[in-house]
Amino acid sequence: MQKIIAKVKSYESILKTIFLFAVIIIVVGELISISKTINIAQLKATLGDVPIYKVFLMFIIGLIAVLPMVGYDFTLNKMLNLNHKKSYIFEMSWLINTINNIAGFGGFISIGLRSEFFGKGQKGKDVASALSKILIFLMSGLSIYSLISFFLVTFTDINPYLKQYWIWLIGGGIYFPVVLIITHFKKTGLLGGLKQQYRLELIATSFLEWTGVAGSFLAIGYLMEVPFPLWQVLPLYIAASVIGIVSMIPGALGSFDIMMILGLSNLGINRETVVAWLLLYRIFYYLIPFAIGLALFFKNLWTKVDVRYSGIPKQLTLEIFHKIEVIMLYFSGIMMVLMATIPQAFSEFKWLQHVNPFRFHIIVQFPSIVLGFSLLIMGRGIASRVKRAYFPTIMLIVAAIIYTFLIDFSLAAIIFLSLILLITILSKTELFREQLVYSWEQLTIDGIIIGGLTLLYLIIGIYNLPTFPHHHRKPISFFLFPSEKLWFSGFVAILVIALFILLFVRYLQGKKQQPGQEFDEAKVSHILTTYGGNSDSQLVYLKDKNIYVYNNGSDDTVFLQFATYNNKNVVMGSPNGNKADFEAAIAQFIHDADLLGYLPVFYETDEETVMILHELGYDFIKMGEEALVELDTFTTSGKKMKGTRAVLNKIEKNGFTFEVLQPPYSDQQMKTFKEISDSWLDGRKEKGFSLGFFSEDYLQRGPMAVVKNSDGEIVSFANIIPTYTNEIGTIDLMRHHAQKAPSGSMDFLFVNLFSYMQENGIQYFDLGMAPLSNVGQSRKSFLQERIAYLVYEFGSRFYSFQGLRDYKEKYASQWRSRYTLYSRDSWIAYVMLAILFIDNRTVDKKTPLHGVKRFLKR
């Protein structure tokens, strides 16, 4: 015997596999058998006669009826001292019991499944003992009801037809007392040693299970308003169940149904009504709970796979679900609007009927357009991953399902909408944004769809006017519309939904928050003086930008300066502060901006920042080259600088001198600077953000390089801005008095500044960027770079890119590339337009600027 057991154990894994495959085959076969008993036309007619709230009650009752069965597995886990999570026990128990309901075989399949799901890692003897006890108590509840039914058949005035089942009822009724006696007196073995607590729990579970089983059948009949006497139908149901279990037929399909049809027919209930009753019972007690159990099983299996592969499968699946949900919402909305717009097309073109999940006459004009456009705007909220869109979308889909169900029943439409509802619920975690920021990209897509549908509707209305010329010749059937009155109701619907769209978009926008904060001088100064900056850092003191401050847990170490235009946070230059925290700071900024619906754009960044952002999934294009002068090797000698030397000599001969003034500057000096600035502007508006504008507070923060005439009067100035590093020095504003400054003042200032900074230990002088230098001019350049070049060429026709490059070329020792990086969710043309608008926005002393660019030191 031991050899046989050992041999069997050696094939344990194979036998388990065979068992599971057998269960799958049995369940699939049973589902096919059940599906053959379900007539769609009959189901539609049956559900059409039952009010929607009663159908919902049947659904709830079916779930409640299955619920007590999980008690077996909670008791089993206590018997085996298992430590599974309650959620796991509930989910696997629901699956086991709903499979057992369909598969049948007297509960033996449920025992095998319990061994598979709860017996792993346990001693085979202990598992077998516990499962045997579970098995014998599975039918104790049915046995108790058999005894009750036997007394009803024997001692009450009951239909004579039912009395023939007394033998089955007494047979089933004896089972429980026999099991109770055996388990009470037997102290060892597979059936012995059961604690009194577990015995009571199993009896109570079985009794509640069979109460739910019989109760669900009777409740469905009651909700169908079938007239029947409870004390006569209950014994019939119990007897049919006993016979079905004894027959070991999967799900008792056939024997149970035949007995119930014959028995209920003898009780005076119409045969067609009995068939419909059994049909609903199969659906709400067997099929729906089994479908839920199957979903729970795959959820549990998926969780294990997801944990094994570090959460990547779940992330990818949710992303796919989210995209499918958006597509389905947009598709549904478009189809509904088109059904109201071109109903004739859905009659003439068969392919439209096939791709359309809705029947073309499903909804009348007004509601069709309202629902269609509503689904489109809900699709926008979901596509933008806005939390606020979740419940409105759920409510709208549920409303669409109810409307479809009540007005013109369409199983395909209900299934399609239910699928959208399910995916919406499953992918709820994909909705993480706090608000909607309606981007140009989104407006373009929605404008084409919604605007196109609206325009089509208006064109068709005009085409169907009695005065339209087509009435004198054969009309285009595609554009024919049922009536002017119907068209007008649709037009009113469009006006109504337009208002709804505006209100809903405003609802999704929420509080209109932005990432970061307003300029905080204390935080910015602390970071720059402690950790350093770059040639763009000082521009933050213009106070026309927001800042984002990163804290590493102990100190503020990095800040970004940015402006917002549409949904784009355009970051000026590279991060400022501790380089070790740059990557973490950038990642945190992108995350925080994303939560609020913004897409950061990093403009004029260096190569180190490009590598960080590329790892974070950003695309990049080259935006130009920054000119650097190597101060140690700079000289005005040589053929290349011949013209410059002549200019410098002339200026010096005329008595002009160079000097560097230190702050603070007197009121008179500041007045002189203002006069020079106004003369240089010559009525033009100041532009800010990436270039300094005249601000006394800003100019007081650094040295001022000036050119004085022979009388000591200042005629030109350039403010030297701190870079918080000895590697690079630079200036910002460079302005000359239109009448008093000599020709060549710019060269005079630059050359003297080179000498001044060399004396102060600076390695390079930053002349600023030559925008679009060597960008997008080759046929083999990236498409994005060619688009960027076209946008700027069109938007800045007045700006001489090549002339700027040529001027800086005579001084530059090297050129460093600068880049713009943007999210792949942004369209490059709109990114460039945002930068262009920001750059050309004039300074308004009353309104904060939102812009970025630093093309030219001036």
GROMACS .gro file of N, CA, C and O in nm, residues 133-174:
model
  168
  133LYS      N    1  -1.412   1.636   0.620
  133LYS     CA    2  -1.514   1.686   0.713
  133LYS      C    3  -1.598   1.796   0.646
  133LYS      O    4  -1.720   1.805   0.667
  134ILE      N    5  -1.530   1.882   0.567
  134ILE     CA    6  -1.603   1.985   0.492
  134ILE      C    7  -1.701   1.918   0.397
  134ILE      O    8  -1.818   1.958   0.385
  135LEU      N    9  -1.655   1.812   0.328
  135LEU     CA   10  -1.736   1.745   0.226
  135LEU      C   11  -1.865   1.688   0.283
  135LEU      O   12  -1.973   1.706   0.226
  136ILE      N   13  -1.854   1.620   0.398
  136ILE     CA   14  -1.974   1.553   0.451
  136ILE      C   15  -2.076   1.653   0.506
  136ILE      O   16  -2.195   1.620   0.518
  137PHE      N   17  -2.028   1.774   0.539
  137PHE     CA   18  -2.123   1.872   0.591
  137PHE      C   19  -2.181   1.963   0.482
  137PHE      O   20  -2.268   2.045   0.510
  138LEU      N   21  -2.133   1.950   0.358
  138LEU     CA   22  -2.183   2.035   0.251
  138LEU      C   23  -2.334   2.020   0.232
  138LEU      O   24  -2.403   2.116   0.200
  139MET      N   25  -2.385   1.898   0.250
  139MET     CA   26  -2.526   1.871   0.224
  139MET      C   27  -2.612   1.872   0.349
  139MET      O   28  -2.730   1.838   0.343
  140SER      N   29  -2.553   1.910   0.464
  140SER     CA   30  -2.631   1.908   0.588
  140SER      C   31  -2.746   2.008   0.582
  140SER      O   32  -2.857   1.981   0.632
  141GLY      N   33  -2.725   2.122   0.523
  141GLY     CA   34  -2.831   2.221   0.510
  141GLY      C   35  -2.944   2.171   0.423
  141GLY      O   36  -3.063   2.189   0.454
  142LEU      N   37  -2.908   2.106   0.311
  142LEU     CA   38  -3.010   2.048   0.223
  142LEU      C   39  -3.088   1.939   0.297
  142LEU      O   40  -3.210   1.926   0.280
  143SER      N   41  -3.015   1.861   0.379
  143SER     CA   42  -3.081   1.755   0.456
  143SER      C   43  -3.183   1.813   0.554
  143SER      O   44  -3.294   1.759   0.570
  144ILE      N   45  -3.146   1.923   0.619
  144ILE     CA   46  -3.240   1.987   0.714
  144ILE      C   47  -3.364   2.034   0.640
  144ILE      O   48  -3.478   2.013   0.686
  145TYR      N   49  -3.346   2.094   0.525
  145TYR     CA   50  -3.461   2.139   0.447
  145TYR      C   51  -3.541   2.021   0.391
  145TYR      O   52  -3.662   2.031   0.371
  146SER      N   53  -3.472   1.907   0.369
  146SER     CA   54  -3.544   1.786   0.325
  146SER      C   55  -3.639   1.737   0.433
  146SER      O   56  -3.752   1.697   0.406
  147LEU      N   57  -3.592   1.741   0.557
  147LEU     CA   58  -3.679   1.702   0.669
  147LEU      C   59  -3.798   1.796   0.681
  147LEU      O   60  -3.912   1.751   0.700
  148ILE      N   61  -3.770   1.927   0.669
  148ILE     CA   62  -3.880   2.026   0.676
  148ILE      C   63  -3.979   2.001   0.563
  148ILE      O   64  -4.102   2.000   0.583
  149SER      N   65  -3.928   1.976   0.443
  149SER     CA   66  -4.014   1.952   0.326
  149SER      C   67  -4.092   1.822   0.340
  149SER      O   68  -4.208   1.812   0.298
  150PHE      N   69  -4.029   1.721   0.402
  150PHE     CA   70  -4.100   1.593   0.423
  150PHE      C   71  -4.223   1.614   0.511
  150PHE      O   72  -4.332   1.563   0.483
  151PHE      N   73  -4.208   1.693   0.617
  151PHE     CA   74  -4.321   1.720   0.704
  151PHE      C   75  -4.428   1.802   0.632
  151PHE      O   76  -4.548   1.783   0.655
  152LEU      N   77  -4.384   1.896   0.545
  152LEU     CA   78  -4.482   1.974   0.468
  152LEU      C   79  -4.560   1.884   0.373
  152LEU      O   80  -4.683   1.898   0.359
  153VAL      N   81  -4.494   1.789   0.310
  153VAL     CA   82  -4.560   1.697   0.217
  153VAL      C   83  -4.652   1.601   0.289
  153VAL      O   84  -4.761   1.567   0.241
  154THR      N   85  -4.609   1.562   0.408
  154THR     CA   86  -4.683   1.458   0.481
  154THR      C   87  -4.801   1.514   0.560
  154THR      O   88  -4.910   1.456   0.561
  155PHE      N   89  -4.781   1.629   0.622
  155PHE     CA   90  -4.879   1.677   0.719
  155PHE      C   91  -4.955   1.803   0.678
  155PHE      O   92  -5.028   1.861   0.757
  156THR      N   93  -4.939   1.850   0.557
  156THR     CA   94  -5.014   1.969   0.512
  156THR      C   95  -5.097   1.933   0.389
  156THR      O   96  -5.073   1.832   0.323
  157ASP      N   97  -5.193   2.020   0.362
  157ASP     CA   98  -5.279   2.002   0.244
  157ASP      C   99  -5.201   2.048   0.122
  157ASP      O  100  -5.197   2.166   0.089
  158ILE      N  101  -5.135   1.954   0.055
  158ILE     CA  102  -5.044   1.986  -0.054
  158ILE      C  103  -5.091   1.918  -0.181
  158ILE      O  104  -5.167   1.819  -0.178
  159ASN      N  105  -5.048   1.967  -0.293
  159ASN     CA  106  -5.084   1.909  -0.422
  159ASN      C  107  -5.046   1.761  -0.426
  159ASN      O  108  -4.931   1.726  -0.395
  160PRO      N  109  -5.138   1.674  -0.465
  160PRO     CA  110  -5.109   1.530  -0.466
  160PRO      C  111  -4.987   1.494  -0.552
  160PRO      O  112  -4.919   1.395  -0.523
  161TYR      N  113  -4.960   1.571  -0.653
  161TYR     CA  114  -4.847   1.542  -0.741
  161TYR      C  115  -4.716   1.542  -0.663
  161TYR      O  116  -4.623   1.465  -0.692
  162LEU      N  117  -4.705   1.628  -0.562
  162LEU     CA  118  -4.580   1.643  -0.488
  162LEU      C  119  -4.556   1.531  -0.388
  162LEU      O  120  -4.442   1.510  -0.344
  163LYS      N  121  -4.663   1.459  -0.350
  163LYS     CA  122  -4.648   1.356  -0.249
  163LYS      C  123  -4.559   1.242  -0.295
  163LYS      O  124  -4.501   1.169  -0.214
  164GLN      N  125  -4.542   1.225  -0.426
  164GLN     CA  126  -4.459   1.115  -0.478
  164GLN      C  127  -4.312   1.133  -0.443
  164GLN      O  128  -4.233   1.038  -0.451
  165TYR      N  129  -4.272   1.254  -0.403
  165TYR     CA  130  -4.132   1.280  -0.375
  165TYR      C  131  -4.095   1.255  -0.229
  165TYR      O  132  -3.983   1.283  -0.188
  166TRP      N  133  -4.189   1.198  -0.151
  166TRP     CA  134  -4.163   1.181  -0.009
  166TRP      C  135  -4.041   1.093   0.016
  166TRP      O  136  -3.964   1.115   0.109
  167ILE      N  137  -4.022   0.992  -0.071
  167ILE     CA  138  -3.910   0.901  -0.052
  167ILE      C  139  -3.776   0.971  -0.068
  167ILE      O  140  -3.679   0.945   0.005
  168TRP      N  141  -3.767   1.066  -0.166
  168TRP     CA  142  -3.644   1.144  -0.186
  168TRP      C  143  -3.620   1.240  -0.069
  168TRP      O  144  -3.506   1.260  -0.027
  169LEU      N  145  -3.731   1.293  -0.017
  169LEU     CA  146  -3.718   1.387   0.093
  169LEU      C  147  -3.676   1.317   0.222
  169LEU      O  148  -3.592   1.368   0.296
  170ILE      N  149  -3.730   1.202   0.249
  170ILE     CA  150  -3.691   1.130   0.371
  170ILE      C  151  -3.548   1.078   0.358
  170ILE      O  152  -3.471   1.077   0.454
  171GLY      N  153  -3.512   1.039   0.233
  171GLY     CA  154  -3.375   0.995   0.210
  171GLY      C  155  -3.276   1.107   0.233
  171GLY      O  156  -3.171   1.089   0.298
  172GLY      N  157  -3.309   1.224   0.180
  172GLY     CA  158  -3.221   1.339   0.202
  172GLY      C  159  -3.222   1.383   0.346
  172GLY      O  160  -3.120   1.428   0.399
  173GLY      N  161  -3.337   1.370   0.414
  173GLY     CA  162  -3.348   1.414   0.552
  173GLY      C  163  -3.269   1.329   0.650
  173GLY      O  164  -3.223   1.379   0.753
  174ILE      N  165  -3.253   1.200   0.622
  174ILE     CA  166  -3.179   1.112   0.711
  174ILE      C  167  -3.030   1.145   0.712
  174ILE      O  168  -2.960   1.120   0.811
   0.00000   0.00000   0.00000
